[in-house]
Amino acid sequence: MNPLADADASVEAVRIERPTLHNVVVSRIRDMIIEGLLPVGVRIHEGQLCQQLGISRTPLREALKVLASEGLVELIPSRGAIVRELTRKDAYDMLAVLGHLEAMAGPLTCRNATDEEIREVRRLHDKMIGCYERRERLPYFKLNQQIHSLLISLAGNESLYLVHDILQTRMKRIRFIGDRTEASWKGAMDDHEEMIAALEARDGDRLSEALVNHLKGSWERIKNAI
């Protein structure tokens, strides 16, 4: 037995992975799109963006390919990359499909999630409340999206999760701008309170109804912003 080898193995097991430049660039540009710092329908000026982010064109172009696969960016020959614009019909259709997916997930999640996993959803929810109270919109939005993704993941249906993830990603900017007013933001928070209550009660039908009502409210919040 080699104590030094065992120690090295232990250190290796707990080593924290540092974010790569690629992941950092993808995340930053995604946030810029969500916040509207990169306008929809406008060509992304690579030179200016590289200068702003302090990077070369190679990591930028690789990041744009990822964002194109997520449906946030369009890569157009001879024009470069533009931020993808969603029509009202695009948004309505995607929300309609998301509603069916989340309704399906409600009973599955309530049945399959462990107590510890439900506590994790509660932890994220409480953290999101803090962001709401401090009016920190982007951190709030990211936690909001993380909660929805986790609820779907806990259903235990990989196909359901994959389709949901694609549509949720494409809707990010539209849903972010939907909570501009105090009333609409408060309405979204009330929806989440009902969702967490249903989950903790393990009431699948109630959770499904809460998720669907939340998406219906999302349409009301975003339809005039598109």
mmCIF file with all atom_site columns, C-alpha atoms in Angstrom:
data_model
loop_
_atom_site.group_PDB
_atom_site.id
_atom_site.type_symbol
_atom_site.label_atom_id
_atom_site.label_alt_id
_atom_site.label_comp_id
_atom_site.label_asym_id
_atom_site.label_entity_id
_atom_site.label_seq_id
_atom_site.pdbx_PDB_ins_code
_atom_site.Cartn_x
_atom_site.Cartn_y
_atom_site.Cartn_z
_atom_site.occupancy
_atom_site.B_iso_or_equiv
_atom_site.pdbx_formal_charge
_atom_site.auth_seq_id
_atom_site.auth_comp_id
_atom_site.auth_asym_id
_atom_site.auth_atom_id
_atom_site.pdbx_PDB_model_num
ATOM 1   C CA . MET A 1 1   ? 0.000   0.000  0.000   1.00 0.00 ? 1   MET A CA 1
ATOM 2   C CA . ASN A 1 2   ? 1.400   3.425  -0.937  1.00 0.00 ? 2   ASN A CA 1
ATOM 3   C CA . PRO A 1 3   ? 0.062   6.248  1.291   1.00 0.00 ? 3   PRO A CA 1
ATOM 4   C CA . LEU A 1 4   ? 1.389   8.916  -1.089  1.00 0.00 ? 4   LEU A CA 1
ATOM 5   C CA . ALA A 1 5   ? -0.349  7.294  -4.045  1.00 0.00 ? 5   ALA A CA 1
ATOM 6   C CA . ASP A 1 6   ? -3.564  7.059  -2.038  1.00 0.00 ? 6   ASP A CA 1
ATOM 7   C CA . ALA A 1 7   ? -3.250  10.734 -1.080  1.00 0.00 ? 7   ALA A CA 1
ATOM 8   C CA . ASP A 1 8   ? -2.697  11.712 -4.715  1.00 0.00 ? 8   ASP A CA 1
ATOM 9   C CA . ALA A 1 9   ? -5.763  9.703  -5.741  1.00 0.00 ? 9   ALA A CA 1
ATOM 10  C CA . SER A 1 10  ? -7.824  11.406 -3.054  1.00 0.00 ? 10  SER A CA 1
ATOM 11  C CA . VAL A 1 11  ? -6.731  14.861 -4.205  1.00 0.00 ? 11  VAL A CA 1
ATOM 12  C CA . GLU A 1 12  ? -7.538  13.916 -7.797  1.00 0.00 ? 12  GLU A CA 1
ATOM 13  C CA . ALA A 1 13  ? -11.021 12.774 -6.771  1.00 0.00 ? 13  ALA A CA 1
ATOM 14  C CA . VAL A 1 14  ? -11.929 16.135 -5.175  1.00 0.00 ? 14  VAL A CA 1
ATOM 15  C CA . ARG A 1 15  ? -10.158 18.405 -7.674  1.00 0.00 ? 15  ARG A CA 1
ATOM 16  C CA . ILE A 1 16  ? -12.482 21.175 -8.870  1.00 0.00 ? 16  ILE A CA 1
ATOM 17  C CA . GLU A 1 17  ? -12.668 21.679 -12.607 1.00 0.00 ? 17  GLU A CA 1
ATOM 18  C CA . ARG A 1 18  ? -11.945 25.235 -13.678 1.00 0.00 ? 18  ARG A CA 1
ATOM 19  C CA . PRO A 1 19  ? -14.205 26.700 -16.347 1.00 0.00 ? 19  PRO A CA 1
ATOM 20  C CA . THR A 1 20  ? -12.574 26.721 -19.769 1.00 0.00 ? 20  THR A CA 1
ATOM 21  C CA . LEU A 1 21  ? -12.301 29.858 -21.860 1.00 0.00 ? 21  LEU A CA 1
ATOM 22  C CA . HIS A 1 22  ? -14.782 28.288 -24.284 1.00 0.00 ? 22  HIS A CA 1
ATOM 23  C CA . ASN A 1 23  ? -17.436 27.837 -21.590 1.00 0.00 ? 23  ASN A CA 1
ATOM 24  C CA . VAL A 1 24  ? -16.858 31.319 -20.194 1.00 0.00 ? 24  VAL A CA 1
ATOM 25  C CA . VAL A 1 25  ? -17.226 32.924 -23.634 1.00 0.00 ? 25  VAL A CA 1
ATOM 26  C CA . VAL A 1 26  ? -20.373 30.921 -24.459 1.00 0.00 ? 26  VAL A CA 1
ATOM 27  C CA . SER A 1 27  ? -21.927 31.876 -21.110 1.00 0.00 ? 27  SER A CA 1
ATOM 28  C CA . ARG A 1 28  ? -21.052 35.566 -21.460 1.00 0.00 ? 28  ARG A CA 1
ATOM 29  C CA . ILE A 1 29  ? -22.415 35.925 -24.992 1.00 0.00 ? 29  ILE A CA 1
ATOM 30  C CA . ARG A 1 30  ? -25.538 33.983 -24.028 1.00 0.00 ? 30  ARG A CA 1
ATOM 31  C CA . ASP A 1 31  ? -26.117 36.449 -21.168 1.00 0.00 ? 31  ASP A CA 1
ATOM 32  C CA . MET A 1 32  ? -25.602 39.393 -23.537 1.00 0.00 ? 32  MET A CA 1
ATOM 33  C CA . ILE A 1 33  ? -28.273 37.966 -25.846 1.00 0.00 ? 33  ILE A CA 1
ATOM 34  C CA . ILE A 1 34  ? -30.689 37.292 -22.983 1.00 0.00 ? 34  ILE A CA 1
ATOM 35  C CA . GLU A 1 35  ? -30.242 40.814 -21.578 1.00 0.00 ? 35  GLU A CA 1
ATOM 36  C CA . GLY A 1 36  ? -30.649 42.403 -25.014 1.00 0.00 ? 36  GLY A CA 1
ATOM 37  C CA . LEU A 1 37  ? -27.112 43.802 -25.131 1.00 0.00 ? 37  LEU A CA 1
ATOM 38  C CA . LEU A 1 38  ? -26.826 42.109 -28.522 1.00 0.00 ? 38  LEU A CA 1
ATOM 39  C CA . PRO A 1 39  ? -29.974 43.191 -30.429 1.00 0.00 ? 39  PRO A CA 1
ATOM 40  C CA . VAL A 1 40  ? -32.046 40.663 -32.354 1.00 0.00 ? 40  VAL A CA 1
ATOM 41  C CA . GLY A 1 41  ? -31.772 40.682 -36.126 1.00 0.00 ? 41  GLY A CA 1
ATOM 42  C CA . VAL A 1 42  ? -28.497 42.608 -36.086 1.00 0.00 ? 42  VAL A CA 1
ATOM 43  C CA . ARG A 1 43  ? -25.199 41.175 -37.310 1.00 0.00 ? 43  ARG A CA 1
ATOM 44  C CA . ILE A 1 44  ? -22.741 40.496 -34.514 1.00 0.00 ? 44  ILE A CA 1
ATOM 45  C CA . HIS A 1 45  ? -19.596 42.525 -35.202 1.00 0.00 ? 45  HIS A CA 1
ATOM 46  C CA . GLU A 1 46  ? -16.859 40.015 -34.402 1.00 0.00 ? 46  GLU A CA 1
ATOM 47  C CA . GLY A 1 47  ? -14.043 42.560 -34.149 1.00 0.00 ? 47  GLY A CA 1
ATOM 48  C CA . GLN A 1 48  ? -15.874 44.768 -31.667 1.00 0.00 ? 48  GLN A CA 1
ATOM 49  C CA . LEU A 1 49  ? -17.069 41.830 -29.592 1.00 0.00 ? 49  LEU A CA 1
ATOM 50  C CA . CYS A 1 50  ? -13.583 40.299 -29.472 1.00 0.00 ? 50  CYS A CA 1
ATOM 51  C CA . GLN A 1 51  ? -12.186 43.616 -28.277 1.00 0.00 ? 51  GLN A CA 1
ATOM 52  C CA . GLN A 1 52  ? -14.936 43.995 -25.696 1.00 0.00 ? 52  GLN A CA 1
ATOM 53  C CA . LEU A 1 53  ? -14.388 40.483 -24.292 1.00 0.00 ? 53  LEU A CA 1
ATOM 54  C CA . GLY A 1 54  ? -10.614 40.524 -24.669 1.00 0.00 ? 54  GLY A CA 1
ATOM 55  C CA . ILE A 1 55  ? -10.473 37.367 -26.786 1.00 0.00 ? 55  ILE A CA 1
ATOM 56  C CA . SER A 1 56  ? -9.404  36.307 -30.277 1.00 0.00 ? 56  SER A CA 1
ATOM 57  C CA . ARG A 1 57  ? -11.783 35.377 -33.090 1.00 0.00 ? 57  ARG A CA 1
ATOM 58  C CA . THR A 1 58  ? -11.287 31.616 -32.713 1.00 0.00 ? 58  THR A CA 1
ATOM 59  C CA . PRO A 1 59  ? -12.979 31.205 -29.280 1.00 0.00 ? 59  PRO A CA 1
ATOM 60  C CA . LEU A 1 60  ? -15.647 33.690 -30.362 1.00 0.00 ? 60  LEU A CA 1
ATOM 61  C CA . ARG A 1 61  ? -16.514 31.723 -33.495 1.00 0.00 ? 61  ARG A CA 1
ATOM 62  C CA . GLU A 1 62  ? -16.580 28.451 -31.576 1.00 0.00 ? 62  GLU A CA 1
ATOM 63  C CA . ALA A 1 63  ? -18.937 30.025 -29.052 1.00 0.00 ? 63  ALA A CA 1
ATOM 64  C CA . LEU A 1 64  ? -21.215 31.301 -31.815 1.00 0.00 ? 64  LEU A CA 1
ATOM 65  C CA . LYS A 1 65  ? -21.476 27.764 -33.201 1.00 0.00 ? 65  LYS A CA 1
ATOM 66  C CA . VAL A 1 66  ? -22.694 26.532 -29.804 1.00 0.00 ? 66  VAL A CA 1
ATOM 67  C CA . LEU A 1 67  ? -25.220 29.363 -29.544 1.00 0.00 ? 67  LEU A CA 1
ATOM 68  C CA . ALA A 1 68  ? -26.406 28.601 -33.075 1.00 0.00 ? 68  ALA A CA 1
ATOM 69  C CA . SER A 1 69  ? -27.033 24.983 -32.030 1.00 0.00 ? 69  SER A CA 1
ATOM 70  C CA . GLU A 1 70  ? -29.106 26.361 -29.118 1.00 0.00 ? 70  GLU A CA 1
ATOM 71  C CA . GLY A 1 71  ? -31.213 28.428 -31.507 1.00 0.00 ? 71  GLY A CA 1
ATOM 72  C CA . LEU A 1 72  ? -30.084 31.788 -30.099 1.00 0.00 ? 72  LEU A CA 1
ATOM 73  C CA . VAL A 1 73  ? -27.924 32.748 -33.085 1.00 0.00 ? 73  VAL A CA 1
ATOM 74  C CA . GLU A 1 74  ? -28.150 32.234 -36.836 1.00 0.00 ? 74  GLU A CA 1
ATOM 75  C CA . LEU A 1 75  ? -25.003 31.732 -38.907 1.00 0.00 ? 75  LEU A CA 1
ATOM 76  C CA . ILE A 1 76  ? -25.669 33.167 -42.355 1.00 0.00 ? 76  ILE A CA 1
ATOM 77  C CA . PRO A 1 77  ? -23.160 32.712 -45.208 1.00 0.00 ? 77  PRO A CA 1
ATOM 78  C CA . SER A 1 78  ? -21.485 35.987 -46.241 1.00 0.00 ? 78  SER A CA 1
ATOM 79  C CA . ARG A 1 79  ? -23.291 37.852 -43.431 1.00 0.00 ? 79  ARG A CA 1
ATOM 80  C CA . GLY A 1 80  ? -21.864 36.188 -40.337 1.00 0.00 ? 80  GLY A CA 1
ATOM 81  C CA . ALA A 1 81  ? -23.818 35.671 -37.125 1.00 0.00 ? 81  ALA A CA 1
ATOM 82  C CA . ILE A 1 82  ? -27.021 37.439 -36.143 1.00 0.00 ? 82  ILE A CA 1
ATOM 83  C CA . VAL A 1 83  ? -29.108 37.117 -32.988 1.00 0.00 ? 83  VAL A CA 1
ATOM 84  C CA . ARG A 1 84  ? -32.151 35.025 -33.877 1.00 0.00 ? 84  ARG A CA 1
ATOM 85  C CA . GLU A 1 85  ? -35.492 36.784 -33.722 1.00 0.00 ? 85  GLU A CA 1
ATOM 86  C CA . LEU A 1 86  ? -38.596 34.888 -32.598 1.00 0.00 ? 86  LEU A CA 1
ATOM 87  C CA . THR A 1 87  ? -42.020 35.766 -33.933 1.00 0.00 ? 87  THR A CA 1
ATOM 88  C CA . ARG A 1 88  ? -45.119 35.775 -31.736 1.00 0.00 ? 88  ARG A CA 1
ATOM 89  C CA . LYS A 1 89  ? -46.149 32.509 -33.379 1.00 0.00 ? 89  LYS A CA 1
ATOM 90  C CA . ASP A 1 90  ? -42.720 30.973 -32.632 1.00 0.00 ? 90  ASP A CA 1
ATOM 91  C CA . ALA A 1 91  ? -43.056 31.902 -28.975 1.00 0.00 ? 91  ALA A CA 1
ATOM 92  C CA . TYR A 1 92  ? -46.669 30.769 -28.664 1.00 0.00 ? 92  TYR A CA 1
ATOM 93  C CA . ASP A 1 93  ? -45.980 27.417 -30.340 1.00 0.00 ? 93  ASP A CA 1
ATOM 94  C CA . MET A 1 94  ? -42.962 26.700 -28.150 1.00 0.00 ? 94  MET A CA 1
ATOM 95  C CA . LEU A 1 95  ? -44.818 27.614 -24.966 1.00 0.00 ? 95  LEU A CA 1
ATOM 96  C CA . ALA A 1 96  ? -47.682 25.331 -26.021 1.00 0.00 ? 96  ALA A CA 1
ATOM 97  C CA . VAL A 1 97  ? -45.301 22.388 -26.416 1.00 0.00 ? 97  VAL A CA 1
ATOM 98  C CA . LEU A 1 98  ? -43.501 23.240 -23.171 1.00 0.00 ? 98  LEU A CA 1
ATOM 99  C CA . GLY A 1 99  ? -46.890 23.185 -21.454 1.00 0.00 ? 99  GLY A CA 1
ATOM 100 C CA . HIS A 1 100 ? -47.545 19.615 -22.576 1.00 0.00 ? 100 HIS A CA 1
ATOM 101 C CA . LEU A 1 101 ? -44.045 18.517 -21.553 1.00 0.00 ? 101 LEU A CA 1
ATOM 102 C CA . GLU A 1 102 ? -44.243 20.084 -18.105 1.00 0.00 ? 102 GLU A CA 1
ATOM 103 C CA . ALA A 1 103 ? -47.757 18.725 -17.540 1.00 0.00 ? 103 ALA A CA 1
ATOM 104 C CA . MET A 1 104 ? -46.401 15.265 -18.303 1.00 0.00 ? 104 MET A CA 1
ATOM 105 C CA . ALA A 1 105 ? -43.446 15.800 -15.968 1.00 0.00 ? 105 ALA A CA 1
ATOM 106 C CA . GLY A 1 106 ? -45.485 16.849 -12.895 1.00 0.00 ? 106 GLY A CA 1
ATOM 107 C CA . PRO A 1 107 ? -46.689 13.410 -11.705 1.00 0.00 ? 107 PRO A CA 1
ATOM 108 C CA . LEU A 1 108 ? -43.406 11.736 -12.706 1.00 0.00 ? 108 LEU A CA 1
ATOM 109 C CA . THR A 1 109 ? -41.331 14.225 -10.737 1.00 0.00 ? 109 THR A CA 1
ATOM 110 C CA . CYS A 1 110 ? -43.518 13.967 -7.643  1.00 0.00 ? 110 CYS A CA 1
ATOM 111 C CA . ARG A 1 111 ? -43.257 10.185 -7.785  1.00 0.00 ? 111 ARG A CA 1
ATOM 112 C CA . ASN A 1 112 ? -39.572 9.802  -8.663  1.00 0.00 ? 112 ASN A CA 1
ATOM 113 C CA . ALA A 1 113 ? -37.777 12.645 -6.874  1.00 0.00 ? 113 ALA A CA 1
ATOM 114 C CA . THR A 1 114 ? -36.040 11.766 -3.628  1.00 0.00 ? 114 THR A CA 1
ATOM 115 C CA . ASP A 1 115 ? -36.564 13.821 -0.474  1.00 0.00 ? 115 ASP A CA 1
ATOM 116 C CA . GLU A 1 116 ? -33.041 15.190 -0.876  1.00 0.00 ? 116 GLU A CA 1
ATOM 117 C CA . GLU A 1 117 ? -33.733 16.248 -4.464  1.00 0.00 ? 117 GLU A CA 1
ATOM 118 C CA . ILE A 1 118 ? -36.912 18.026 -3.409  1.00 0.00 ? 118 ILE A CA 1
ATOM 119 C CA . ARG A 1 119 ? -34.917 19.839 -0.718  1.00 0.00 ? 119 ARG A CA 1
ATOM 120 C CA . GLU A 1 120 ? -32.480 20.944 -3.431  1.00 0.00 ? 120 GLU A CA 1
ATOM 121 C CA . VAL A 1 121 ? -35.343 22.428 -5.452  1.00 0.00 ? 121 VAL A CA 1
ATOM 122 C CA . ARG A 1 122 ? -36.483 24.236 -2.298  1.00 0.00 ? 122 ARG A CA 1
ATOM 123 C CA . ARG A 1 123 ? -32.937 25.547 -1.727  1.00 0.00 ? 123 ARG A CA 1
ATOM 124 C CA . LEU A 1 124 ? -32.798 26.975 -5.249  1.00 0.00 ? 124 LEU A CA 1
ATOM 125 C CA . HIS A 1 125 ? -36.289 28.421 -4.824  1.00 0.00 ? 125 HIS A CA 1
ATOM 126 C CA . ASP A 1 126 ? -35.324 30.203 -1.584  1.00 0.00 ? 126 ASP A CA 1
ATOM 127 C CA . LYS A 1 127 ? -32.171 31.526 -3.235  1.00 0.00 ? 127 LYS A CA 1
ATOM 128 C CA . MET A 1 128 ? -34.306 32.817 -6.123  1.00 0.00 ? 128 MET A CA 1
ATOM 129 C CA . ILE A 1 129 ? -36.588 34.603 -3.653  1.00 0.00 ? 129 ILE A CA 1
ATOM 130 C CA . GLY A 1 130 ? -33.527 36.437 -2.346  1.00 0.00 ? 130 GLY A CA 1
ATOM 131 C CA . CYS A 1 131 ? -32.671 37.600 -5.860  1.00 0.00 ? 131 CYS A CA 1
ATOM 132 C CA . TYR A 1 132 ? -36.280 38.739 -6.334  1.00 0.00 ? 132 TYR A CA 1
ATOM 133 C CA . GLU A 1 133 ? -36.230 40.733 -3.092  1.00 0.00 ? 133 GLU A CA 1
ATOM 134 C CA . ARG A 1 134 ? -32.943 42.407 -4.123  1.00 0.00 ? 134 ARG A CA 1
ATOM 135 C CA . ARG A 1 135 ? -34.285 42.952 -7.680  1.00 0.00 ? 135 ARG A CA 1
ATOM 136 C CA . GLU A 1 136 ? -31.334 41.077 -9.209  1.00 0.00 ? 136 GLU A CA 1
ATOM 137 C CA . ARG A 1 137 ? -32.996 40.189 -12.498 1.00 0.00 ? 137 ARG A CA 1
ATOM 138 C CA . LEU A 1 138 ? -30.367 38.115 -14.291 1.00 0.00 ? 138 LEU A CA 1
ATOM 139 C CA . PRO A 1 139 ? -29.365 35.941 -11.285 1.00 0.00 ? 139 PRO A CA 1
ATOM 140 C CA . TYR A 1 140 ? -33.088 35.502 -10.560 1.00 0.00 ? 140 TYR A CA 1
ATOM 141 C CA . PHE A 1 141 ? -33.749 34.454 -14.144 1.00 0.00 ? 141 PHE A CA 1
ATOM 142 C CA . LYS A 1 142 ? -30.901 31.939 -14.182 1.00 0.00 ? 142 LYS A CA 1
ATOM 143 C CA . LEU A 1 143 ? -32.142 30.313 -10.972 1.00 0.00 ? 143 LEU A CA 1
ATOM 144 C CA . ASN A 1 144 ? -35.678 30.300 -12.394 1.00 0.00 ? 144 ASN A CA 1
ATOM 145 C CA . GLN A 1 145 ? -34.505 28.420 -15.468 1.00 0.00 ? 145 GLN A CA 1
ATOM 146 C CA . GLN A 1 146 ? -32.382 26.070 -13.339 1.00 0.00 ? 146 GLN A CA 1
ATOM 147 C CA . ILE A 1 147 ? -35.428 25.172 -11.247 1.00 0.00 ? 147 ILE A CA 1
ATOM 148 C CA . HIS A 1 148 ? -37.533 24.387 -14.319 1.00 0.00 ? 148 HIS A CA 1
ATOM 149 C CA . SER A 1 149 ? -34.743 22.229 -15.759 1.00 0.00 ? 149 SER A CA 1
ATOM 150 C CA . LEU A 1 150 ? -34.311 20.373 -12.481 1.00 0.00 ? 150 LEU A CA 1
ATOM 151 C CA . LEU A 1 151 ? -38.041 19.711 -12.143 1.00 0.00 ? 151 LEU A CA 1
ATOM 152 C CA . ILE A 1 152 ? -38.057 18.154 -15.608 1.00 0.00 ? 152 ILE A CA 1
ATOM 153 C CA . SER A 1 153 ? -34.845 16.218 -14.977 1.00 0.00 ? 153 SER A CA 1
ATOM 154 C CA . LEU A 1 154 ? -36.279 14.684 -11.808 1.00 0.00 ? 154 LEU A CA 1
ATOM 155 C CA . ALA A 1 155 ? -39.114 13.169 -13.850 1.00 0.00 ? 155 ALA A CA 1
ATOM 156 C CA . GLY A 1 156 ? -36.587 10.530 -14.927 1.00 0.00 ? 156 GLY A CA 1
ATOM 157 C CA . ASN A 1 157 ? -37.467 10.631 -18.632 1.00 0.00 ? 157 ASN A CA 1
ATOM 158 C CA . GLU A 1 158 ? -34.401 11.520 -20.694 1.00 0.00 ? 158 GLU A CA 1
ATOM 159 C CA . SER A 1 159 ? -36.303 12.151 -23.934 1.00 0.00 ? 159 SER A CA 1
ATOM 160 C CA . LEU A 1 160 ? -38.672 14.495 -22.147 1.00 0.00 ? 160 LEU A CA 1
ATOM 161 C CA . TYR A 1 161 ? -35.730 16.379 -20.657 1.00 0.00 ? 161 TYR A CA 1
ATOM 162 C CA . LEU A 1 162 ? -33.860 16.716 -23.973 1.00 0.00 ? 162 LEU A CA 1
ATOM 163 C CA . VAL A 1 163 ? -36.820 18.172 -25.885 1.00 0.00 ? 163 VAL A CA 1
ATOM 164 C CA . HIS A 1 164 ? -37.685 20.489 -22.994 1.00 0.00 ? 164 HIS A CA 1
ATOM 165 C CA . ASP A 1 165 ? -34.087 21.717 -22.763 1.00 0.00 ? 165 ASP A CA 1
ATOM 166 C CA . ILE A 1 166 ? -33.954 22.635 -26.470 1.00 0.00 ? 166 ILE A CA 1
ATOM 167 C CA . LEU A 1 167 ? -37.162 24.679 -26.323 1.00 0.00 ? 167 LEU A CA 1
ATOM 168 C CA . GLN A 1 168 ? -36.376 26.304 -22.983 1.00 0.00 ? 168 GLN A CA 1
ATOM 169 C CA . THR A 1 169 ? -32.991 27.457 -24.292 1.00 0.00 ? 169 THR A CA 1
ATOM 170 C CA . ARG A 1 170 ? -34.539 29.016 -27.389 1.00 0.00 ? 170 ARG A CA 1
ATOM 171 C CA . MET A 1 171 ? -37.071 30.861 -25.240 1.00 0.00 ? 171 MET A CA 1
ATOM 172 C CA . LYS A 1 172 ? -34.553 32.360 -22.815 1.00 0.00 ? 172 LYS A CA 1
ATOM 173 C CA . ARG A 1 173 ? -34.374 35.904 -24.134 1.00 0.00 ? 173 ARG A CA 1
ATOM 174 C CA . ILE A 1 174 ? -38.122 36.179 -24.671 1.00 0.00 ? 174 ILE A CA 1
ATOM 175 C CA . ARG A 1 175 ? -38.914 34.921 -21.176 1.00 0.00 ? 175 ARG A CA 1
ATOM 176 C CA . PHE A 1 176 ? -36.306 37.229 -19.643 1.00 0.00 ? 176 PHE A CA 1
ATOM 177 C CA . ILE A 1 177 ? -37.918 40.335 -21.108 1.00 0.00 ? 177 ILE A CA 1
ATOM 178 C CA . GLY A 1 178 ? -41.364 39.126 -20.058 1.00 0.00 ? 178 GLY A CA 1
ATOM 179 C CA . ASP A 1 179 ? -40.913 40.067 -16.384 1.00 0.00 ? 179 ASP A CA 1
ATOM 180 C CA . ARG A 1 180 ? -40.154 43.742 -16.973 1.00 0.00 ? 180 ARG A CA 1
ATOM 181 C CA . THR A 1 181 ? -43.022 45.116 -14.885 1.00 0.00 ? 181 THR A CA 1
ATOM 182 C CA . GLU A 1 182 ? -43.351 44.693 -11.137 1.00 0.00 ? 182 GLU A CA 1
ATOM 183 C CA . ALA A 1 183 ? -46.773 43.078 -11.526 1.00 0.00 ? 183 ALA A CA 1
ATOM 184 C CA . SER A 1 184 ? -45.600 40.466 -14.042 1.00 0.00 ? 184 SER A CA 1
ATOM 185 C CA . TRP A 1 185 ? -42.527 39.623 -11.960 1.00 0.00 ? 185 TRP A CA 1
ATOM 186 C CA . LYS A 1 186 ? -44.672 39.238 -8.843  1.00 0.00 ? 186 LYS A CA 1
ATOM 187 C CA . GLY A 1 187 ? -47.048 36.985 -10.796 1.00 0.00 ? 187 GLY A CA 1
ATOM 188 C CA . ALA A 1 188 ? -44.167 34.734 -11.847 1.00 0.00 ? 188 ALA A CA 1
ATOM 189 C CA . MET A 1 189 ? -42.985 34.516 -8.221  1.00 0.00 ? 189 MET A CA 1
ATOM 190 C CA . ASP A 1 190 ? -46.472 33.559 -7.042  1.00 0.00 ? 190 ASP A CA 1
ATOM 191 C CA . ASP A 1 191 ? -46.524 30.794 -9.665  1.00 0.00 ? 191 ASP A CA 1
ATOM 192 C CA . HIS A 1 192 ? -43.244 29.427 -8.329  1.00 0.00 ? 192 HIS A CA 1
ATOM 193 C CA . GLU A 1 193 ? -44.541 29.451 -4.756  1.00 0.00 ? 193 GLU A CA 1
ATOM 194 C CA . GLU A 1 194 ? -47.432 27.231 -5.870  1.00 0.00 ? 194 GLU A CA 1
ATOM 195 C CA . MET A 1 195 ? -45.082 24.940 -7.800  1.00 0.00 ? 195 MET A CA 1
ATOM 196 C CA . ILE A 1 196 ? -42.805 24.374 -4.801  1.00 0.00 ? 196 ILE A CA 1
ATOM 197 C CA . ALA A 1 197 ? -45.791 23.773 -2.513  1.00 0.00 ? 197 ALA A CA 1
ATOM 198 C CA . ALA A 1 198 ? -47.173 21.150 -4.903  1.00 0.00 ? 198 ALA A CA 1
ATOM 199 C CA . LEU A 1 199 ? -43.790 19.451 -5.203  1.00 0.00 ? 199 LEU A CA 1
ATOM 200 C CA . GLU A 1 200 ? -43.251 19.278 -1.446  1.00 0.00 ? 200 GLU A CA 1
ATOM 201 C CA . ALA A 1 201 ? -46.744 17.804 -1.067  1.00 0.00 ? 201 ALA A CA 1
ATOM 202 C CA . ARG A 1 202 ? -45.852 15.290 -3.820  1.00 0.00 ? 202 ARG A CA 1
ATOM 203 C CA . ASP A 1 203 ? -49.119 16.178 -5.523  1.00 0.00 ? 203 ASP A CA 1
ATOM 204 C CA . GLY A 1 204 ? -48.437 15.420 -9.176  1.00 0.00 ? 204 GLY A CA 1
ATOM 205 C CA . ASP A 1 205 ? -51.709 16.751 -10.565 1.00 0.00 ? 205 ASP A CA 1
ATOM 206 C CA . ARG A 1 206 ? -51.334 19.980 -8.609  1.00 0.00 ? 206 ARG A CA 1
ATOM 207 C CA . LEU A 1 207 ? -47.748 20.407 -9.832  1.00 0.00 ? 207 LEU A CA 1
ATOM 208 C CA . SER A 1 208 ? -48.818 19.813 -13.443 1.00 0.00 ? 208 SER A CA 1
ATOM 209 C CA . GLU A 1 209 ? -51.546 22.411 -13.119 1.00 0.00 ? 209 GLU A CA 1
ATOM 210 C CA . ALA A 1 210 ? -49.150 24.905 -11.525 1.00 0.00 ? 210 ALA A CA 1
ATOM 211 C CA . LEU A 1 211 ? -46.569 24.415 -14.294 1.00 0.00 ? 211 LEU A CA 1
ATOM 212 C CA . VAL A 1 212 ? -49.147 24.801 -17.068 1.00 0.00 ? 212 VAL A CA 1
ATOM 213 C CA . ASN A 1 213 ? -50.673 27.903 -15.443 1.00 0.00 ? 213 ASN A CA 1
ATOM 214 C CA . HIS A 1 214 ? -47.187 29.371 -15.124 1.00 0.00 ? 214 HIS A CA 1
ATOM 215 C CA . LEU A 1 215 ? -46.584 28.912 -18.846 1.00 0.00 ? 215 LEU A CA 1
ATOM 216 C CA . LYS A 1 216 ? -49.952 30.438 -19.668 1.00 0.00 ? 216 LYS A CA 1
ATOM 217 C CA . GLY A 1 217 ? -48.934 33.394 -17.536 1.00 0.00 ? 217 GLY A CA 1
ATOM 218 C CA . SER A 1 218 ? -45.605 33.508 -19.369 1.00 0.00 ? 218 SER A CA 1
ATOM 219 C CA . TRP A 1 219 ? -47.458 34.011 -22.654 1.00 0.00 ? 219 TRP A CA 1
ATOM 220 C CA . GLU A 1 220 ? -49.460 36.884 -21.161 1.00 0.00 ? 220 GLU A CA 1
ATOM 221 C CA . ARG A 1 221 ? -46.239 38.421 -19.875 1.00 0.00 ? 221 ARG A CA 1
ATOM 222 C CA . ILE A 1 222 ? -44.284 38.167 -23.135 1.00 0.00 ? 222 ILE A CA 1
ATOM 223 C CA . LYS A 1 223 ? -46.826 38.507 -25.952 1.00 0.00 ? 223 LYS A CA 1
ATOM 224 C CA . ASN A 1 224 ? -46.712 42.291 -25.998 1.00 0.00 ? 224 ASN A CA 1
ATOM 225 C CA . ALA A 1 225 ? -42.918 42.361 -25.722 1.00 0.00 ? 225 ALA A CA 1
ATOM 226 C CA . ILE A 1 226 ? -42.292 40.544 -29.005 1.00 0.00 ? 226 ILE A CA 1
#
